[in-house]
């Protein structure tokens, strides 16, 4: 997001999508409770949530999660200023950041659009099941 301070980007916290994925186990890398986590988040969704929370972030699409190298991408987030005060007072820790992002990802505009066609296809499948029952 910001070019200034990019030399200090290595000091920013790292947020992999696996950390807030409800489909993963703790052993796979999830870091918050499954009830509070969201299903299959992407780096773009996480970055948009950071933007919504007024946090500085940088997407690193080529980086992979070490335990699952097929999972590509991560987001670096700057939580605190140099004097130690948080950019967003409601998010003082990385755990709080993960919880807030996991709340926001299901409401992401791209995600709500994807779910609409899925709901219509499930209703179509139920009609075909009813048709099969009539043929018997």
Tab-separated table of N, CA and C in Angstrom:
chain	number	residue	atom	x	y	z
A	1	UNK	N	0.838	-1.191	0.000
A	1	UNK	CA	0.000	0.000	0.000
A	1	UNK	C	0.875	1.243	0.000
A	2	UNK	N	1.751	1.363	0.953
A	2	UNK	CA	2.611	2.536	1.037
A	2	UNK	C	4.033	2.191	0.633
A	3	UNK	N	4.645	3.072	-0.151
A	3	UNK	CA	6.023	2.853	-0.556
A	3	UNK	C	6.987	3.330	0.519
A	4	UNK	N	6.624	4.375	1.250
A	4	UNK	CA	7.519	4.874	2.281
A	4	UNK	C	7.553	3.877	3.430
A	5	UNK	N	8.734	3.638	3.964
A	5	UNK	CA	8.874	2.674	5.041
A	5	UNK	C	8.942	1.245	4.537
A	6	UNK	N	9.099	1.054	3.225
A	6	UNK	CA	9.158	-0.296	2.688
A	6	UNK	C	10.447	-1.002	3.109
A	7	UNK	N	11.484	-0.225	3.502
A	7	UNK	CA	12.703	-0.851	3.985
A	7	UNK	C	12.488	-1.448	5.373
A	8	UNK	N	11.488	-1.001	6.108
A	8	UNK	CA	11.161	-1.555	7.418
A	8	UNK	C	10.057	-2.608	7.334
A	9	UNK	N	9.683	-3.002	6.139
A	9	UNK	CA	8.546	-3.922	5.968
A	9	UNK	C	8.819	-5.268	6.640
A	10	UNK	N	10.078	-5.621	6.805
A	10	UNK	CA	10.405	-6.891	7.456
A	10	UNK	C	10.024	-6.893	8.927
A	11	UNK	N	9.809	-5.727	9.502
A	11	UNK	CA	9.407	-5.632	10.902
A	11	UNK	C	7.890	-5.670	11.071
A	12	UNK	N	7.143	-5.592	9.956
A	12	UNK	CA	5.688	-5.649	10.015
A	12	UNK	C	5.259	-7.077	10.337
A	13	UNK	N	4.077	-7.243	10.945
A	13	UNK	CA	3.634	-8.600	11.256
A	13	UNK	C	3.135	-9.288	9.983
A	14	UNK	N	3.236	-10.606	9.970
A	14	UNK	CA	2.838	-11.404	8.814
A	14	UNK	C	1.494	-12.056	9.114
A	15	UNK	N	0.599	-11.998	8.141
A	15	UNK	CA	-0.718	-12.606	8.281
A	15	UNK	C	-0.955	-13.512	7.076
A	16	UNK	N	-0.819	-14.816	7.298
A	16	UNK	CA	-1.113	-15.797	6.258
A	16	UNK	C	-2.603	-16.122	6.295
A	17	UNK	N	-3.232	-16.398	5.159
A	17	UNK	CA	-4.652	-16.774	5.154
A	17	UNK	C	-4.941	-18.011	6.011
A	18	UNK	N	-3.980	-18.905	6.134
A	18	UNK	CA	-4.155	-20.121	6.931
A	18	UNK	C	-4.468	-19.787	8.392
A	19	UNK	N	-3.940	-18.683	8.894
A	19	UNK	CA	-4.124	-18.309	10.296
A	19	UNK	C	-5.596	-18.138	10.670
A	20	UNK	N	-6.427	-17.736	9.714
A	20	UNK	CA	-7.835	-17.462	10.016
A	20	UNK	C	-8.781	-18.357	9.211
A	21	UNK	N	-8.272	-19.482	8.682
A	21	UNK	CA	-9.068	-20.385	7.858
A	21	UNK	C	-9.744	-21.436	8.739
A	22	UNK	N	-11.068	-21.450	8.752
A	22	UNK	CA	-11.810	-22.385	9.594
A	22	UNK	C	-11.687	-23.826	9.116
A	23	UNK	N	-11.295	-24.035	7.869
A	23	UNK	CA	-11.144	-25.380	7.323
A	23	UNK	C	-9.846	-26.048	7.770
A	24	UNK	N	-8.919	-25.278	8.321
A	24	UNK	CA	-7.633	-25.819	8.771
A	24	UNK	C	-7.697	-26.148	10.256
A	25	UNK	N	-6.818	-27.035	10.683
A	25	UNK	CA	-6.718	-27.364	12.104
A	25	UNK	C	-5.625	-26.516	12.730
A	26	UNK	N	-5.531	-26.584	14.056
A	26	UNK	CA	-4.458	-25.875	14.754
A	26	UNK	C	-3.106	-26.399	14.266
A	27	UNK	N	-3.009	-27.719	14.067
A	27	UNK	CA	-1.767	-28.324	13.582
A	27	UNK	C	-1.416	-27.849	12.177
A	28	UNK	N	-2.434	-27.544	11.373
A	28	UNK	CA	-2.196	-27.030	10.017
A	28	UNK	C	-1.801	-25.565	10.013
A	29	UNK	N	-2.031	-24.861	11.127
A	29	UNK	CA	-1.595	-23.478	11.200
A	29	UNK	C	-2.643	-22.464	11.600
A	30	UNK	N	-3.889	-22.899	11.837
A	30	UNK	CA	-4.908	-21.933	12.259
A	30	UNK	C	-4.545	-21.396	13.636
A	31	UNK	N	-4.743	-20.100	13.852
A	31	UNK	CA	-4.335	-19.478	15.106
A	31	UNK	C	-5.475	-18.915	15.946
A	32	UNK	N	-6.695	-18.989	15.428
A	32	UNK	CA	-7.851	-18.533	16.205
A	32	UNK	C	-8.873	-19.665	16.237
A	33	UNK	N	-9.864	-19.557	17.099
A	33	UNK	CA	-10.881	-20.591	17.215
A	33	UNK	C	-11.628	-20.819	15.913
A	34	UNK	N	-12.011	-22.064	15.673
A	34	UNK	CA	-12.688	-22.401	14.420
A	34	UNK	C	-14.023	-21.670	14.287
A	35	UNK	N	-14.708	-21.408	15.407
A	35	UNK	CA	-15.989	-20.712	15.349
A	35	UNK	C	-15.802	-19.253	14.928
A	36	UNK	N	-14.675	-18.667	15.289
A	36	UNK	CA	-14.417	-17.265	14.959
A	36	UNK	C	-13.703	-17.106	13.627
A	37	UNK	N	-13.160	-18.187	13.087
A	37	UNK	CA	-12.420	-18.135	11.821
A	37	UNK	C	-13.406	-18.091	10.653
A	38	UNK	N	-12.889	-17.814	9.462
A	38	UNK	CA	-13.727	-17.772	8.260
A	38	UNK	C	-13.256	-18.849	7.278
A	39	UNK	N	-14.067	-19.123	6.303
A	39	UNK	CA	-13.793	-20.212	5.386
A	39	UNK	C	-12.972	-19.740	4.191
A	40	UNK	N	-11.806	-20.324	4.014
A	40	UNK	CA	-10.910	-20.105	2.867
A	40	UNK	C	-10.710	-18.628	2.497
A	41	UNK	N	-10.110	-17.835	3.371
A	41	UNK	CA	-9.845	-16.435	3.020
A	41	UNK	C	-8.705	-16.322	2.014
A	42	UNK	N	-8.684	-15.235	1.269
A	42	UNK	CA	-7.589	-14.976	0.324
A	42	UNK	C	-6.796	-13.757	0.782
A	43	UNK	N	-5.620	-13.590	0.197
A	43	UNK	CA	-4.777	-12.433	0.535
A	43	UNK	C	-5.466	-11.125	0.173
A	44	UNK	N	-6.151	-11.108	-0.936
A	44	UNK	CA	-6.831	-9.891	-1.384
A	44	UNK	C	-7.916	-9.498	-0.387
A	45	UNK	N	-8.693	-10.479	0.081
A	45	UNK	CA	-9.743	-10.200	1.056
A	45	UNK	C	-9.152	-9.685	2.363
A	46	UNK	N	-8.048	-10.291	2.793
A	46	UNK	CA	-7.391	-9.852	4.028
A	46	UNK	C	-6.867	-8.428	3.871
A	47	UNK	N	-6.271	-8.140	2.721
A	47	UNK	CA	-5.745	-6.794	2.467
A	47	UNK	C	-6.870	-5.759	2.444
A	48	UNK	N	-7.996	-6.102	1.834
A	48	UNK	CA	-9.137	-5.176	1.812
A	48	UNK	C	-9.664	-4.914	3.222
A	49	UNK	N	-9.640	-5.936	4.064
A	49	UNK	CA	-10.070	-5.769	5.454
A	49	UNK	C	-9.107	-4.849	6.205
A	50	UNK	N	-7.807	-4.993	5.939
A	50	UNK	CA	-6.814	-4.118	6.573
A	50	UNK	C	-7.010	-2.675	6.129
A	51	UNK	N	-7.349	-2.502	4.865
A	51	UNK	CA	-7.620	-1.166	4.342
A	51	UNK	C	-8.846	-0.575	5.046
A	52	UNK	N	-9.879	-1.401	5.222
A	52	UNK	CA	-11.104	-0.969	5.908
A	52	UNK	C	-10.813	-0.584	7.360
A	53	UNK	N	-9.861	-1.284	7.987
A	53	UNK	CA	-9.497	-1.017	9.380
A	53	UNK	C	-8.466	0.100	9.520
A	54	UNK	N	-8.128	0.761	8.434
A	54	UNK	CA	-7.173	1.885	8.400
A	54	UNK	C	-5.779	1.468	8.871
A	55	UNK	N	-5.332	0.309	8.386
A	55	UNK	CA	-3.993	-0.170	8.711
A	55	UNK	C	-3.140	-0.192	7.451
A	56	UNK	N	-1.857	0.064	7.615
A	56	UNK	CA	-0.932	-0.031	6.481
A	56	UNK	C	-0.625	-1.500	6.241
A	57	UNK	N	-0.605	-1.904	4.982
A	57	UNK	CA	-0.383	-3.304	4.649
A	57	UNK	C	0.390	-3.419	3.346
A	58	UNK	N	0.923	-4.602	3.100
A	58	UNK	CA	1.589	-4.913	1.837
A	58	UNK	C	1.290	-6.370	1.505
A	59	UNK	N	0.842	-6.616	0.290
A	59	UNK	CA	0.555	-7.982	-0.152
A	59	UNK	C	1.824	-8.568	-0.756
A	60	UNK	N	2.157	-9.785	-0.351
A	60	UNK	CA	3.296	-10.499	-0.918
A	60	UNK	C	2.761	-11.773	-1.575
A	61	UNK	N	2.363	-11.682	-2.862
A	61	UNK	CA	1.674	-12.810	-3.515
A	61	UNK	C	2.556	-14.031	-3.777
A	62	UNK	N	3.860	-13.859	-3.852
A	62	UNK	CA	4.740	-14.977	-4.188
A	62	UNK	C	5.204	-15.766	-2.978
A	63	UNK	N	4.917	-15.283	-1.787
A	63	UNK	CA	5.358	-15.978	-0.579
A	63	UNK	C	4.394	-17.117	-0.262
A	64	UNK	N	4.941	-18.223	0.237
A	64	UNK	CA	4.120	-19.385	0.555
A	64	UNK	C	4.196	-19.690	2.036
A	65	UNK	N	3.116	-20.280	2.551
A	65	UNK	CA	3.093	-20.697	3.946
A	65	UNK	C	3.976	-21.941	4.081
A	66	UNK	N	4.916	-21.955	5.016
A	66	UNK	CA	5.872	-23.060	5.093
A	66	UNK	C	5.252	-24.449	5.276
A	67	UNK	N	4.175	-24.570	6.049
A	67	UNK	CA	3.570	-25.887	6.267
A	67	UNK	C	2.723	-26.348	5.099
A	68	UNK	N	2.304	-25.414	4.251
A	68	UNK	CA	1.485	-25.745	3.084
A	68	UNK	C	1.950	-24.847	1.944
A	69	UNK	N	2.991	-25.293	1.239
A	69	UNK	CA	3.602	-24.426	0.235
A	69	UNK	C	2.736	-24.217	-0.997
A	70	UNK	N	1.633	-24.955	-1.113
A	70	UNK	CA	0.709	-24.713	-2.223
A	70	UNK	C	-0.166	-23.487	-1.953
A	71	UNK	N	-0.275	-23.101	-0.696
A	71	UNK	CA	-1.025	-21.901	-0.304
A	71	UNK	C	-0.134	-20.688	-0.557
A	72	UNK	N	-0.422	-19.926	-1.598
A	72	UNK	CA	0.421	-18.806	-1.983
A	72	UNK	C	-0.127	-17.501	-1.433
A	73	UNK	N	0.794	-16.622	-1.067
A	73	UNK	CA	0.442	-15.268	-0.668
A	73	UNK	C	0.364	-15.061	0.832
A	74	UNK	N	0.721	-13.845	1.209
A	74	UNK	CA	0.602	-13.411	2.598
A	74	UNK	C	0.477	-11.905	2.620
A	75	UNK	N	0.050	-11.376	3.754
A	75	UNK	CA	-0.118	-9.939	3.903
A	75	UNK	C	0.734	-9.480	5.079
A	76	UNK	N	1.513	-8.438	4.871
A	76	UNK	CA	2.277	-7.819	5.957
A	76	UNK	C	1.478	-6.618	6.429
A	77	UNK	N	1.367	-6.465	7.756
A	77	UNK	CA	0.551	-5.397	8.330
A	77	UNK	C	1.370	-4.644	9.363
A	78	UNK	N	1.278	-3.318	9.323
A	78	UNK	CA	1.935	-2.476	10.318
A	78	UNK	C	0.886	-2.091	11.354
A	79	UNK	N	1.014	-2.685	12.548
A	79	UNK	CA	0.041	-2.428	13.612
A	79	UNK	C	0.368	-1.194	14.427
A	80	UNK	N	1.675	-0.974	14.688
A	80	UNK	CA	2.066	0.091	15.612
A	80	UNK	C	3.025	1.081	14.973
A	81	UNK	N	2.955	2.314	15.450
A	81	UNK	CA	3.883	3.361	15.019
A	81	UNK	C	5.241	3.100	15.669
A	82	UNK	N	6.221	3.917	15.310
A	82	UNK	CA	7.561	3.745	15.871
A	82	UNK	C	7.586	3.994	17.379
A	83	UNK	N	6.681	4.843	17.881
A	83	UNK	CA	6.647	5.105	19.324
A	83	UNK	C	5.872	4.028	20.091
A	84	UNK	N	5.315	3.028	19.387
A	84	UNK	CA	4.638	1.916	20.041
A	84	UNK	C	3.136	2.049	20.160
A	85	UNK	N	2.574	3.187	19.752
A	85	UNK	CA	1.126	3.352	19.810
A	85	UNK	C	0.489	2.716	18.578
A	86	UNK	N	-0.648	2.043	18.724
A	86	UNK	CA	-1.277	1.377	17.572
A	86	UNK	C	-1.885	2.374	16.583
A	87	UNK	N	-1.837	2.034	15.299
A	87	UNK	CA	-2.478	2.861	14.272
A	87	UNK	C	-3.982	2.887	14.474
A	88	UNK	N	-4.554	1.740	14.820
A	88	UNK	CA	-5.976	1.647	15.108
A	88	UNK	C	-6.097	1.216	16.572
A	89	UNK	N	-6.544	2.099	17.469
A	89	UNK	CA	-6.585	1.774	18.901
A	89	UNK	C	-7.428	0.541	19.239
A	90	UNK	N	-8.376	0.174	18.394
A	90	UNK	CA	-9.190	-1.006	18.673
A	90	UNK	C	-8.465	-2.307	18.326
A	91	UNK	N	-7.296	-2.205	17.680
A	91	UNK	CA	-6.530	-3.391	17.297
A	91	UNK	C	-5.094	-3.257	17.811
A	92	UNK	N	-4.861	-3.545	19.099
A	92	UNK	CA	-3.511	-3.389	19.648
A	92	UNK	C	-2.588	-4.586	19.421
A	93	UNK	N	-3.164	-5.793	19.156
A	93	UNK	CA	-2.343	-6.996	19.038
A	93	UNK	C	-2.630	-7.744	17.739
A	94	UNK	N	-1.727	-8.652	17.389
A	94	UNK	CA	-1.928	-9.441	16.170
A	94	UNK	C	-3.113	-10.392	16.321
A	95	UNK	N	-3.346	-10.905	17.526
A	95	UNK	CA	-4.498	-11.790	17.764
A	95	UNK	C	-5.806	-11.037	17.515
A	96	UNK	N	-5.885	-9.812	18.008
A	96	UNK	CA	-7.079	-8.991	17.779
A	96	UNK	C	-7.247	-8.700	16.282
A	97	UNK	N	-6.133	-8.479	15.582
A	97	UNK	CA	-6.191	-8.251	14.137
A	97	UNK	C	-6.770	-9.477	13.432
A	98	UNK	N	-6.305	-10.671	13.800
A	98	UNK	CA	-6.819	-11.892	13.172
A	98	UNK	C	-8.313	-12.054	13.430
A	99	UNK	N	-8.757	-11.772	14.636
A	99	UNK	CA	-10.177	-11.891	14.961
A	99	UNK	C	-11.012	-10.895	14.174
A	100	UNK	N	-10.559	-9.655	14.062
A	100	UNK	CA	-11.306	-8.616	13.339
A	100	UNK	C	-11.361	-8.910	11.840
A	101	UNK	N	-10.226	-9.359	11.274
A	101	UNK	CA	-10.194	-9.688	9.844
A	101	UNK	C	-11.110	-10.874	9.567
A	102	UNK	N	-11.093	-11.883	10.452
A	102	UNK	CA	-11.957	-13.048	10.270
A	102	UNK	C	-13.439	-12.669	10.338
A	103	UNK	N	-13.774	-11.637	11.106
A	103	UNK	CA	-15.154	-11.134	11.143
A	103	UNK	C	-15.533	-10.466	9.833
A	104	UNK	N	-14.585	-9.710	9.259
A	104	UNK	CA	-14.886	-8.904	8.078
A	104	UNK	C	-14.853	-9.690	6.768
A	105	UNK	N	-14.033	-10.715	6.668
A	105	UNK	CA	-13.881	-11.430	5.393
A	105	UNK	C	-15.198	-11.993	4.866
A	106	UNK	N	-16.049	-12.637	5.690
A	106	UNK	CA	-17.311	-13.141	5.133
A	106	UNK	C	-18.215	-12.053	4.557
A	107	UNK	N	-18.042	-10.809	5.005
A	107	UNK	CA	-18.861	-9.701	4.496
A	107	UNK	C	-18.188	-8.982	3.336
A	108	UNK	N	-17.064	-9.514	2.856
A	108	UNK	CA	-16.314	-8.893	1.749
A	108	UNK	C	-17.199	-8.866	0.502
A	109	UNK	N	-17.207	-7.752	-0.245
A	109	UNK	CA	-18.095	-7.642	-1.421
A	109	UNK	C	-17.908	-8.755	-2.450
A	110	UNK	N	-16.693	-9.158	-2.714
A	110	UNK	CA	-16.452	-10.232	-3.672
A	110	UNK	C	-17.008	-11.561	-3.202
A	111	UNK	N	-17.000	-11.781	-1.918
A	111	UNK	CA	-17.481	-13.031	-1.340
A	111	UNK	C	-19.006	-13.090	-1.356
A	112	UNK	N	-19.676	-11.989	-1.102
A	112	UNK	CA	-21.141	-12.002	-1.098
A	112	UNK	C	-21.681	-12.204	-2.504
A	113	UNK	N	-20.991	-11.715	-3.503
A	113	UNK	CA	-21.416	-11.934	-4.887
A	113	UNK	C	-21.242	-13.394	-5.285
A	114	UNK	N	-20.163	-14.046	-4.814
A	114	UNK	CA	-19.907	-15.439	-5.157
A	114	UNK	C	-20.975	-16.359	-4.575
A	115	UNK	N	-21.523	-16.026	-3.418
A	115	UNK	CA	-22.456	-16.916	-2.751
A	115	UNK	C	-23.848	-16.892	-3.378
A	116	UNK	N	-24.229	-15.809	-4.034
A	116	UNK	CA	-25.554	-15.725	-4.639
A	116	UNK	C	-25.783	-16.804	-5.701
A	117	UNK	N	-24.858	-17.000	-6.679
A	117	UNK	CA	-25.097	-18.064	-7.657
A	117	UNK	C	-25.112	-19.447	-7.012
A	118	UNK	N	-24.358	-19.659	-5.961
A	118	UNK	CA	-24.327	-20.956	-5.294
A	118	UNK	C	-25.680	-21.285	-4.681
A	119	UNK	N	-26.352	-20.289	-4.125
A	119	UNK	CA	-27.653	-20.537	-3.506
A	119	UNK	C	-28.694	-20.899	-4.565
A	120	UNK	N	-28.614	-20.332	-5.756
A	120	UNK	CA	-29.571	-20.679	-6.808
A	120	UNK	C	-29.291	-22.075	-7.337
A	121	UNK	N	-28.030	-22.500	-7.397
A	121	UNK	CA	-27.719	-23.830	-7.909
A	121	UNK	C	-28.157	-24.907	-6.932
A	122	UNK	N	-28.129	-24.637	-5.630
A	122	UNK	CA	-28.580	-25.634	-4.662
A	122	UNK	C	-30.090	-25.830	-4.752
A	123	UNK	N	-30.824	-24.749	-5.038
A	123	UNK	CA	-32.268	-24.898	-5.181
A	123	UNK	C	-32.590	-25.696	-6.449
A	124	UNK	N	-31.798	-25.541	-7.479
A	124	UNK	CA	-31.985	-26.316	-8.703
A	124	UNK	C	-31.726	-27.793	-8.467
A	125	UNK	N	-30.740	-28.124	-7.642
A	125	UNK	CA	-30.423	-29.515	-7.346
A	125	UNK	C	-31.547	-30.168	-6.550
A	126	UNK	N	-32.165	-29.411	-5.661
A	126	UNK	CA	-33.241	-29.981	-4.858
A	126	UNK	C	-34.456	-30.293	-5.737
A	127	UNK	N	-34.706	-29.494	-6.778
A	127	UNK	CA	-35.815	-29.763	-7.682
A	127	UNK	C	-35.570	-31.048	-8.456
A	128	UNK	N	-34.320	-31.281	-8.879
A	128	UNK	CA	-34.032	-32.489	-9.643
A	128	UNK	C	-34.149	-33.726	-8.748
A	129	UNK	N	-33.822	-33.592	-7.457
A	129	UNK	CA	-33.987	-34.706	-6.541
A	129	UNK	C	-35.463	-35.056	-6.397
A	130	UNK	N	-36.315	-34.031	-6.353
A	130	UNK	CA	-37.756	-34.280	-6.260
A	130	UNK	C	-38.237	-35.006	-7.504
A	131	UNK	N	-37.693	-34.657	-8.655
A	131	UNK	CA	-38.081	-35.308	-9.904
A	131	UNK	C	-37.708	-36.774	-9.906
A	132	UNK	N	-36.581	-37.103	-9.341
A	132	UNK	CA	-36.148	-38.498	-9.281
A	132	UNK	C	-37.083	-39.324	-8.393
A	133	UNK	N	-37.534	-38.731	-7.333
A	133	UNK	CA	-38.414	-39.457	-6.425
A	133	UNK	C	-39.742	-39.765	-7.111
A	134	UNK	N	-40.224	-38.870	-7.957
A	134	UNK	CA	-41.500	-39.084	-8.651
A	134	UNK	C	-41.392	-40.211	-9.660
A	135	UNK	N	-40.230	-40.368	-10.289
A	135	UNK	CA	-40.064	-41.394	-11.312
A	135	UNK	C	-40.112	-42.791	-10.711
A	136	UNK	N	-39.743	-42.952	-9.471
A	136	UNK	CA	-39.785	-44.269	-8.832
A	136	UNK	C	-41.179	-44.659	-8.597
